[in-house]
XYZ file of N, CA and C in Angstrom:
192
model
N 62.773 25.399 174.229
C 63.015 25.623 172.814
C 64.223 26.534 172.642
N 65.247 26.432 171.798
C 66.048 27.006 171.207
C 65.808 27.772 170.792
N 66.240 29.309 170.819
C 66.080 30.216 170.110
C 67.128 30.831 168.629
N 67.035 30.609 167.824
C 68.134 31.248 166.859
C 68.517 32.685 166.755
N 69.369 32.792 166.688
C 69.558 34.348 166.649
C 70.545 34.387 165.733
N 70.647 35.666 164.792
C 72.061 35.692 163.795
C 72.394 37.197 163.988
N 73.816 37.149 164.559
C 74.626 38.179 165.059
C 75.577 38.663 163.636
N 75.625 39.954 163.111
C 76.067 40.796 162.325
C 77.296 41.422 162.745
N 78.170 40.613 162.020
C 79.830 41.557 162.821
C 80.318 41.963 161.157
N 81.445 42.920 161.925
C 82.438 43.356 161.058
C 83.570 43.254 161.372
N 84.444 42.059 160.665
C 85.363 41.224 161.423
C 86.628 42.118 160.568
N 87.439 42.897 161.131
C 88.744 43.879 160.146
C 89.649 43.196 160.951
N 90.890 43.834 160.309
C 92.177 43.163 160.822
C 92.390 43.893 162.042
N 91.795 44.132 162.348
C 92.238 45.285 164.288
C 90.906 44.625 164.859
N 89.939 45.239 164.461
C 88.718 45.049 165.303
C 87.744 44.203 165.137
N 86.619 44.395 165.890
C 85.678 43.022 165.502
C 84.505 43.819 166.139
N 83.336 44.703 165.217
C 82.863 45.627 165.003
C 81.426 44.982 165.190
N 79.945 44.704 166.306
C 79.043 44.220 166.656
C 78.105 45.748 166.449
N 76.916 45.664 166.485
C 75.812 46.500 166.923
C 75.952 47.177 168.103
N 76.374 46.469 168.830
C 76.301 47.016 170.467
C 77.970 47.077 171.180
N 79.553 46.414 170.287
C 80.281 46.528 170.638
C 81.480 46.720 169.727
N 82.425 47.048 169.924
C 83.846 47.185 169.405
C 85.136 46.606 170.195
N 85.357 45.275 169.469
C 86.426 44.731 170.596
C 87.693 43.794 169.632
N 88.555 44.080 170.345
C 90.182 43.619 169.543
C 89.822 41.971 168.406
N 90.503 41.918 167.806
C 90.022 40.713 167.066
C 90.357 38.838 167.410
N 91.016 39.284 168.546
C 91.776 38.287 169.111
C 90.088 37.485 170.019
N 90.860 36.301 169.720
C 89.534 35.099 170.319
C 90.352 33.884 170.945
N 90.266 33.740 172.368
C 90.274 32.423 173.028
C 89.685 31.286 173.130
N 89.502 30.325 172.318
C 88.702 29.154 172.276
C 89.229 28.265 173.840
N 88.148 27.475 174.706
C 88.210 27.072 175.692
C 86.966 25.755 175.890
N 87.352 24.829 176.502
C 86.591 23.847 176.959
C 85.330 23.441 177.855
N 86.444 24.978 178.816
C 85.283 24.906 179.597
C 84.799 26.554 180.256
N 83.739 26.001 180.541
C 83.256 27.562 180.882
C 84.034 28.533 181.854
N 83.517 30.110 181.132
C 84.923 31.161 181.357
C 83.805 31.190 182.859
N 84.958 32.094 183.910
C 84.571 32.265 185.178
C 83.205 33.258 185.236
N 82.583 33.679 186.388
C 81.173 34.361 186.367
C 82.178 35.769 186.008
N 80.873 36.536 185.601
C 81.065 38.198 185.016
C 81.649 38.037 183.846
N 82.168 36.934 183.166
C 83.597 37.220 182.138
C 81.899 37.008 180.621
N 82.453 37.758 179.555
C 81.359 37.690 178.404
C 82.204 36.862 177.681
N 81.487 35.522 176.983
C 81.452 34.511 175.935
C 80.399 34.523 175.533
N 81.169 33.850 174.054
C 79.864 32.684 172.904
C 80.348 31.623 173.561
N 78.947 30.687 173.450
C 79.527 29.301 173.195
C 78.480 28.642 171.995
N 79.323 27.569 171.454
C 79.185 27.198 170.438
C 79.724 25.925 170.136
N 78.480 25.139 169.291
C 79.148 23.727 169.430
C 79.652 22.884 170.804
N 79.397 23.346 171.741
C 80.280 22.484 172.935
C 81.654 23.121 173.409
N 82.086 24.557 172.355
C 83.290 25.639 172.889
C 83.141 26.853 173.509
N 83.631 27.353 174.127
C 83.173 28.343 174.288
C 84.502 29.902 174.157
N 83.620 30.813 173.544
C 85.060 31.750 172.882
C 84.739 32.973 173.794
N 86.117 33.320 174.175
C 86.288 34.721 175.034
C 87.503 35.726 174.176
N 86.421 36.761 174.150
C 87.346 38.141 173.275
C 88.697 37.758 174.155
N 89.665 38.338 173.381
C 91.325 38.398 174.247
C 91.838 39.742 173.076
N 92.696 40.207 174.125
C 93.487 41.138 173.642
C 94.571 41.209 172.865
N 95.196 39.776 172.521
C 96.002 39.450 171.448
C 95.181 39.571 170.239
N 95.970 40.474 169.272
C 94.751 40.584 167.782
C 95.262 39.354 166.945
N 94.625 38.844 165.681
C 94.998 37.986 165.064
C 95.926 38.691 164.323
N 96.876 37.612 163.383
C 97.779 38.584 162.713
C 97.052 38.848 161.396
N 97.831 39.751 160.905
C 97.102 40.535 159.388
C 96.285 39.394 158.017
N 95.740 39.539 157.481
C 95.536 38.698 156.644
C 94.845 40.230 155.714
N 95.545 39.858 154.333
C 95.485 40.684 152.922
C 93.641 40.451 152.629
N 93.541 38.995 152.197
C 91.898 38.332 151.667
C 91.567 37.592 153.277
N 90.321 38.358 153.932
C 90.184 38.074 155.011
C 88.679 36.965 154.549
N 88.735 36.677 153.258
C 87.407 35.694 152.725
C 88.066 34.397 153.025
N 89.537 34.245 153.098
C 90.275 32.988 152.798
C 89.563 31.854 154.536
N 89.306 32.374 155.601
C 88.579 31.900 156.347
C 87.384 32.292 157.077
């Protein structure tokens, strides 16, 4: 069985603000799975790894 879970972020233009972490806002989308030790989501069939490139600024961060 699947478990659901719903994760609570605080997505700012620098950071990307979790319960348990604080990490740059930058995200690597990938195909295939990241190497052992490395932390991802996956989702849908993608799987996303924090990266240290931040996204660039956005004024209305509702627009996506």
């Amino acid at each position: 069985m699947i478990k659901r879970i719903r994760i609570a972020i605080d997505h700012g233009n620098r950071n990307i603000k979790t319960v348990h972490t604080v990490f740059t806002t930058g995200i690597s989308e990938s195909d295939i799975s990241p190497g052992r030790g490395i932390d991802y989501l996956e989702y849908n069939g993608k799987f996303y790894v924090p990266s240290n490139q931040r996204i660039p600024y956005q004024r209305d961060k509702t627009a996506d």
